[in-house]
Structure formats: structure tokens, C-alpha cells
Amino acid sequence: KDSDNTSTDKNSIEMRTEVAKEATTYLDSMVRHETSYPTRVTFIFLLQLWRKTGSTEAGEYADEILSRMETVSMYQRDLKPFSNGYMLALECWHTAATAGYVGAADRAFQLVRVIEGKSGQELISDDQEEEDTEGTSPNKRIYPLMMKICAATQDKRDTPRSMAIAFDVLKKMEDNGMTPGHAIFLYLYESVQNFLKHHPGEEGNDLLREVFASASKYGVKAPELKNRAGRNRV
């Protein structure tokens, strides 16, 4: 039964990926005529499709879609780079990381740096309920998602880099005045555990102590992290 479920899941991923690829190809024909230029809804739809594919290719296609969005925005006044587009692209990299794409965390972190450069400048919020610019701030949405991507990275080749990124993102959050909560330290703890699974050694205790020491500053106890991580892995 397990093999049947695995086969079904694989087929489902392949089907969703093919649908997403076919939909993405329509961008080429849409930009040929000004009257059929893709809109914000077009790009959101495509990114949402890729986020749901479960495919290792989700991140790469998301980057390509973002590139198209930025190009089209140069010719279409009504379309400016918007925060949810970049958030969805990051979520696509989470999809890719979960599926086992090697280098997903590093590629996602490159996108984070791009978003940091745009936030508060030409990047606009598409959250109509918010009067301020919280929706565009990497402090509020992007850093936690980046931590989640690091925690989802389990390939031996990737875990050293994803763990280093997780520590870097925690520092960014602190430098920006954020208060990391349980979820952030859980992602950090899981990133370290993923690394130690492939690279056991004496430095493991030092790494875990660093995680627990940072967490304790914000009232997050080591046993809580261990228990929650254990439940997530069941």
C-alpha cells in the first residue's frame, strides 16, 4: 500500500507540474500584444499553481515568473512589483526544498536579499486592509518563511548552508527589532538537527547550546523545542 501511495503521489506531482508548465508558457503569447498583457492576477495565479505542485522545479519557475513580472511592469504602469508576488515565489522555494531541490535554501536567500533591497522602495503592498507598509516588510513575513525553508532542507549537501542561513536570518530579525517566537526557534533547531543528522560530531553540542541560549533570551525553553520538534517528526 505504501508503494501504491508513493506512486499515486508521484503521478499527482507530475500532473500538477505539467499543468503549471503549460499555463506558464502562455506568458510568451500574452506579452506579444499590448491588449493581452498579463496582469497582477495572472502572475499570482501562476505562482499559486507552482506553489501547489510539490515539484522540485517550483522555485526555478517562480524566479522566471518574477523576472517576467518585473519586465512587464516596465511597460505597464498599472503593474508594479508587489509584495505577495515575492512571498509566493519564496513559498515556491519552500515547495522545492521540501521536494528535495539541492540549493533551494541558498536560492531562496538570494531572493530574500532582492526583496530587502526593494522593500520600502518600489515594492508595494497588495494587502488592501493594511494602511501601513507592514505587508512589504521582510521583518514581518519574509524572514519567518526563509527560516521555514531552512528547516525543510534535509539533503546532506545542503544542510551546512541552510543551517548557516538560518542563523543569519535570526540575526537579521534581531537587528531589525523583531522578537523571535517559538516557531522561529523551532525552525532553527530543526535546521541544526538536519545538519547533525548528516554531520555528527562534537560541534553538535555547541550548536544546540547556541540555539537554546538564543531561545532562552526570548522565553523559549529547550524542552519545548525538543518536544515540538519530536511531534513534528512523528
mmCIF file of N, CA and C in Angstrom, residues 152-214:
data_model
loop_
_atom_site.group_PDB
_atom_site.id
_atom_site.type_symbol
_atom_site.label_atom_id
_atom_site.label_comp_id
_atom_site.label_asym_id
_atom_site.label_seq_id
_atom_site.Cartn_x
_atom_site.Cartn_y
_atom_site.Cartn_z
ATOM 1 N N ALA A 152 13.136 22.918 6.186
ATOM 2 C CA ALA A 152 12.643 21.905 5.246
ATOM 3 C C ALA A 152 13.777 21.264 4.444
ATOM 4 N N THR A 153 14.980 21.817 4.548
ATOM 5 C CA THR A 153 16.126 21.336 3.786
ATOM 6 C C THR A 153 16.794 20.167 4.507
ATOM 7 N N GLN A 154 16.797 18.997 3.878
ATOM 8 C CA GLN A 154 17.328 17.810 4.547
ATOM 9 C C GLN A 154 18.421 17.087 3.769
ATOM 10 N N ASP A 155 18.698 17.506 2.544
ATOM 11 C CA ASP A 155 19.741 16.859 1.770
ATOM 12 C C ASP A 155 21.110 17.124 2.404
ATOM 13 N N LYS A 156 21.941 16.103 2.474
ATOM 14 C CA LYS A 156 23.252 16.205 3.116
ATOM 15 C C LYS A 156 24.087 17.342 2.541
ATOM 16 N N ARG A 157 24.019 17.527 1.228
ATOM 17 C CA ARG A 157 24.824 18.558 0.578
ATOM 18 C C ARG A 157 24.365 19.966 0.950
ATOM 19 N N ASP A 158 23.108 20.082 1.347
ATOM 20 C CA ASP A 158 22.510 21.389 1.588
ATOM 21 C C ASP A 158 22.489 21.831 3.038
ATOM 22 N N THR A 159 22.518 20.857 3.957
ATOM 23 C CA THR A 159 22.270 21.216 5.357
ATOM 24 C C THR A 159 23.306 22.173 5.967
ATOM 25 N N PRO A 160 24.588 22.104 5.590
ATOM 26 C CA PRO A 160 25.517 23.098 6.170
ATOM 27 C C PRO A 160 25.132 24.531 5.800
ATOM 28 N N ARG A 161 24.798 24.734 4.533
ATOM 29 C CA ARG A 161 24.444 26.077 4.075
ATOM 30 C C ARG A 161 23.099 26.521 4.641
ATOM 31 N N SER A 162 22.102 25.635 4.653
ATOM 32 C CA SER A 162 20.781 26.018 5.146
ATOM 33 C C SER A 162 20.838 26.355 6.641
ATOM 34 N N MET A 163 21.656 25.622 7.394
ATOM 35 C CA MET A 163 21.794 25.917 8.818
ATOM 36 C C MET A 163 22.449 27.288 9.010
ATOM 37 N N ALA A 164 23.491 27.575 8.235
ATOM 38 C CA ALA A 164 24.167 28.877 8.335
ATOM 39 C C ALA A 164 23.205 30.012 7.993
ATOM 40 N N ILE A 165 22.370 29.796 6.990
ATOM 41 C CA ILE A 165 21.384 30.810 6.606
ATOM 42 C C ILE A 165 20.396 31.036 7.743
ATOM 43 N N ALA A 166 19.973 29.955 8.394
ATOM 44 C CA ALA A 166 19.018 30.079 9.499
ATOM 45 C C ALA A 166 19.575 30.961 10.611
ATOM 46 N N PHE A 167 20.852 30.756 10.961
ATOM 47 C CA PHE A 167 21.473 31.608 11.974
ATOM 48 C C PHE A 167 21.583 33.054 11.491
ATOM 49 N N ASP A 168 21.896 33.235 10.193
ATOM 50 C CA ASP A 168 21.982 34.589 9.638
ATOM 51 C C ASP A 168 20.635 35.304 9.702
ATOM 52 N N VAL A 169 19.575 34.578 9.389
ATOM 53 C CA VAL A 169 18.236 35.179 9.382
ATOM 54 C C VAL A 169 17.815 35.555 10.802
ATOM 55 N N LEU A 170 18.150 34.712 11.770
ATOM 56 C CA LEU A 170 17.847 35.057 13.161
ATOM 57 C C LEU A 170 18.522 36.375 13.547
ATOM 58 N N LYS A 171 19.761 36.532 13.135
ATOM 59 C CA LYS A 171 20.481 37.785 13.436
ATOM 60 C C LYS A 171 19.810 38.971 12.741
ATOM 61 N N LYS A 172 19.372 38.763 11.488
ATOM 62 C CA LYS A 172 18.675 39.825 10.772
ATOM 63 C C LYS A 172 17.406 40.239 11.528
ATOM 64 N N MET A 173 16.680 39.250 12.020
ATOM 65 C CA MET A 173 15.452 39.543 12.749
ATOM 66 C C MET A 173 15.751 40.361 13.999
ATOM 67 N N GLU A 174 16.776 39.963 14.718
ATOM 68 C CA GLU A 174 17.142 40.685 15.938
ATOM 69 C C GLU A 174 17.625 42.100 15.609
ATOM 70 N N ASP A 175 18.413 42.220 14.536
ATOM 71 C CA ASP A 175 18.918 43.536 14.134
ATOM 72 C C ASP A 175 17.794 44.474 13.720
ATOM 73 N N ASN A 176 16.682 43.882 13.242
ATOM 74 C CA ASN A 176 15.543 44.686 12.802
ATOM 75 C C ASN A 176 14.493 44.860 13.894
ATOM 76 N N GLY A 177 14.868 44.498 15.115
ATOM 77 C CA GLY A 177 13.971 44.738 16.238
ATOM 78 C C GLY A 177 12.834 43.755 16.378
ATOM 79 N N MET A 178 12.916 42.613 15.703
ATOM 80 C CA MET A 178 11.868 41.604 15.825
ATOM 81 C C MET A 178 12.054 40.798 17.104
ATOM 82 N N THR A 179 10.977 40.217 17.580
ATOM 83 C CA THR A 179 11.030 39.316 18.725
ATOM 84 C C THR A 179 10.741 37.902 18.230
ATOM 85 N N PRO A 180 11.762 37.080 18.028
ATOM 86 C CA PRO A 180 11.541 35.718 17.526
ATOM 87 C C PRO A 180 10.711 34.907 18.518
ATOM 88 N N GLY A 181 9.757 34.168 18.001
ATOM 89 C CA GLY A 181 8.905 33.345 18.848
ATOM 90 C C GLY A 181 9.247 31.868 18.751
ATOM 91 N N HIS A 182 8.356 31.036 19.271
ATOM 92 C CA HIS A 182 8.586 29.595 19.300
ATOM 93 C C HIS A 182 8.845 29.021 17.905
ATOM 94 N N ALA A 183 8.046 29.458 16.929
ATOM 95 C CA ALA A 183 8.165 28.896 15.576
ATOM 96 C C ALA A 183 9.548 29.149 14.990
ATOM 97 N N ILE A 184 10.081 30.342 15.197
ATOM 98 C CA ILE A 184 11.397 30.691 14.650
ATOM 99 C C ILE A 184 12.473 29.788 15.234
ATOM 100 N N PHE A 185 12.449 29.603 16.541
ATOM 101 C CA PHE A 185 13.477 28.774 17.170
ATOM 102 C C PHE A 185 13.263 27.290 16.864
ATOM 103 N N LEU A 186 12.029 26.910 16.608
ATOM 104 C CA LEU A 186 11.775 25.534 16.178
ATOM 105 C C LEU A 186 12.402 25.290 14.811
ATOM 106 N N TYR A 187 12.235 26.248 13.894
ATOM 107 C CA TYR A 187 12.856 26.129 12.570
ATOM 108 C C TYR A 187 14.382 26.089 12.693
ATOM 109 N N LEU A 188 14.931 26.930 13.556
ATOM 110 C CA LEU A 188 16.380 26.947 13.749
ATOM 111 C C LEU A 188 16.863 25.615 14.325
ATOM 112 N N TYR A 189 16.159 25.128 15.319
ATOM 113 C CA TYR A 189 16.501 23.844 15.947
ATOM 114 C C TYR A 189 16.443 22.712 14.921
ATOM 115 N N GLU A 190 15.408 22.697 14.096
ATOM 116 C CA GLU A 190 15.280 21.642 13.083
ATOM 117 C C GLU A 190 16.369 21.758 12.025
ATOM 118 N N SER A 191 16.773 22.981 11.686
ATOM 119 C CA SER A 191 17.865 23.177 10.730
ATOM 120 C C SER A 191 19.161 22.587 11.269
ATOM 121 N N VAL A 192 19.416 22.812 12.556
ATOM 122 C CA VAL A 192 20.612 22.257 13.188
ATOM 123 C C VAL A 192 20.523 20.735 13.252
ATOM 124 N N GLN A 193 19.365 20.207 13.605
ATOM 125 C CA GLN A 193 19.187 18.758 13.678
ATOM 126 C C GLN A 193 19.367 18.104 12.312
ATOM 127 N N ASN A 194 18.887 18.754 11.261
ATOM 128 C CA ASN A 194 19.075 18.228 9.908
ATOM 129 C C ASN A 194 20.560 18.168 9.555
ATOM 130 N N PHE A 195 21.303 19.191 9.983
ATOM 131 C CA PHE A 195 22.753 19.206 9.756
ATOM 132 C C PHE A 195 23.433 18.085 10.533
ATOM 133 N N LEU A 196 23.082 17.946 11.804
ATOM 134 C CA LEU A 196 23.739 16.955 12.658
ATOM 135 C C LEU A 196 23.421 15.522 12.238
ATOM 136 N N LYS A 197 22.293 15.341 11.614
ATOM 137 C CA LYS A 197 21.919 14.002 11.135
ATOM 138 C C LYS A 197 22.937 13.490 10.120
ATOM 139 N N HIS A 198 23.486 14.412 9.341
ATOM 140 C CA HIS A 198 24.462 14.036 8.305
ATOM 141 C C HIS A 198 25.905 14.324 8.732
ATOM 142 N N HIS A 199 26.069 15.198 9.714
ATOM 143 C CA HIS A 199 27.409 15.603 10.130
ATOM 144 C C HIS A 199 27.536 15.525 11.654
ATOM 145 N N PRO A 200 27.462 14.329 12.210
ATOM 146 C CA PRO A 200 27.568 14.198 13.668
ATOM 147 C C PRO A 200 28.986 14.539 14.127
ATOM 148 N N GLY A 201 29.078 15.038 15.327
ATOM 149 C CA GLY A 201 30.398 15.380 15.862
ATOM 150 C C GLY A 201 30.274 16.194 17.123
ATOM 151 N N GLU A 202 31.424 16.531 17.687
ATOM 152 C CA GLU A 202 31.434 17.258 18.952
ATOM 153 C C GLU A 202 30.828 18.648 18.835
ATOM 154 N N GLU A 203 30.932 19.261 17.643
ATOM 155 C CA GLU A 203 30.404 20.617 17.498
ATOM 156 C C GLU A 203 28.888 20.636 17.615
ATOM 157 N N GLY A 204 28.262 19.467 17.540
ATOM 158 C CA GLY A 204 26.811 19.401 17.646
ATOM 159 C C GLY A 204 26.305 19.976 18.948
ATOM 160 N N ASN A 205 26.957 19.645 20.037
ATOM 161 C CA ASN A 205 26.545 20.169 21.338
ATOM 162 C C ASN A 205 26.676 21.686 21.398
ATOM 163 N N ASP A 206 27.739 22.206 20.786
ATOM 164 C CA ASP A 206 27.936 23.657 20.766
ATOM 165 C C ASP A 206 26.832 24.350 19.970
ATOM 166 N N LEU A 207 26.471 23.744 18.840
ATOM 167 C CA LEU A 207 25.412 24.318 18.008
ATOM 168 C C LEU A 207 24.077 24.329 18.745
ATOM 169 N N LEU A 208 23.763 23.208 19.382
ATOM 170 C CA LEU A 208 22.497 23.130 20.115
ATOM 171 C C LEU A 208 22.484 24.092 21.293
ATOM 172 N N ARG A 209 23.626 24.217 21.970
ATOM 173 C CA ARG A 209 23.699 25.175 23.079
ATOM 174 C C ARG A 209 23.457 26.600 22.586
ATOM 175 N N GLU A 210 23.982 26.891 21.388
ATOM 176 C CA GLU A 210 23.772 28.231 20.819
ATOM 177 C C GLU A 210 22.296 28.479 20.534
ATOM 178 N N VAL A 211 21.621 27.456 20.005
ATOM 179 C CA VAL A 211 20.186 27.576 19.739
ATOM 180 C C VAL A 211 19.422 27.799 21.047
ATOM 181 N N PHE A 212 19.700 26.963 22.041
ATOM 182 C CA PHE A 212 18.968 27.047 23.306
ATOM 183 C C PHE A 212 19.250 28.359 24.043
ATOM 184 N N ALA A 213 20.501 28.832 23.946
ATOM 185 C CA ALA A 213 20.850 30.092 24.608
ATOM 186 C C ALA A 213 20.104 31.260 23.960
ATOM 187 N N SER A 214 20.034 31.257 22.634
ATOM 188 C CA SER A 214 19.305 32.326 21.934
ATOM 189 C C SER A 214 17.818 32.264 22.262
#
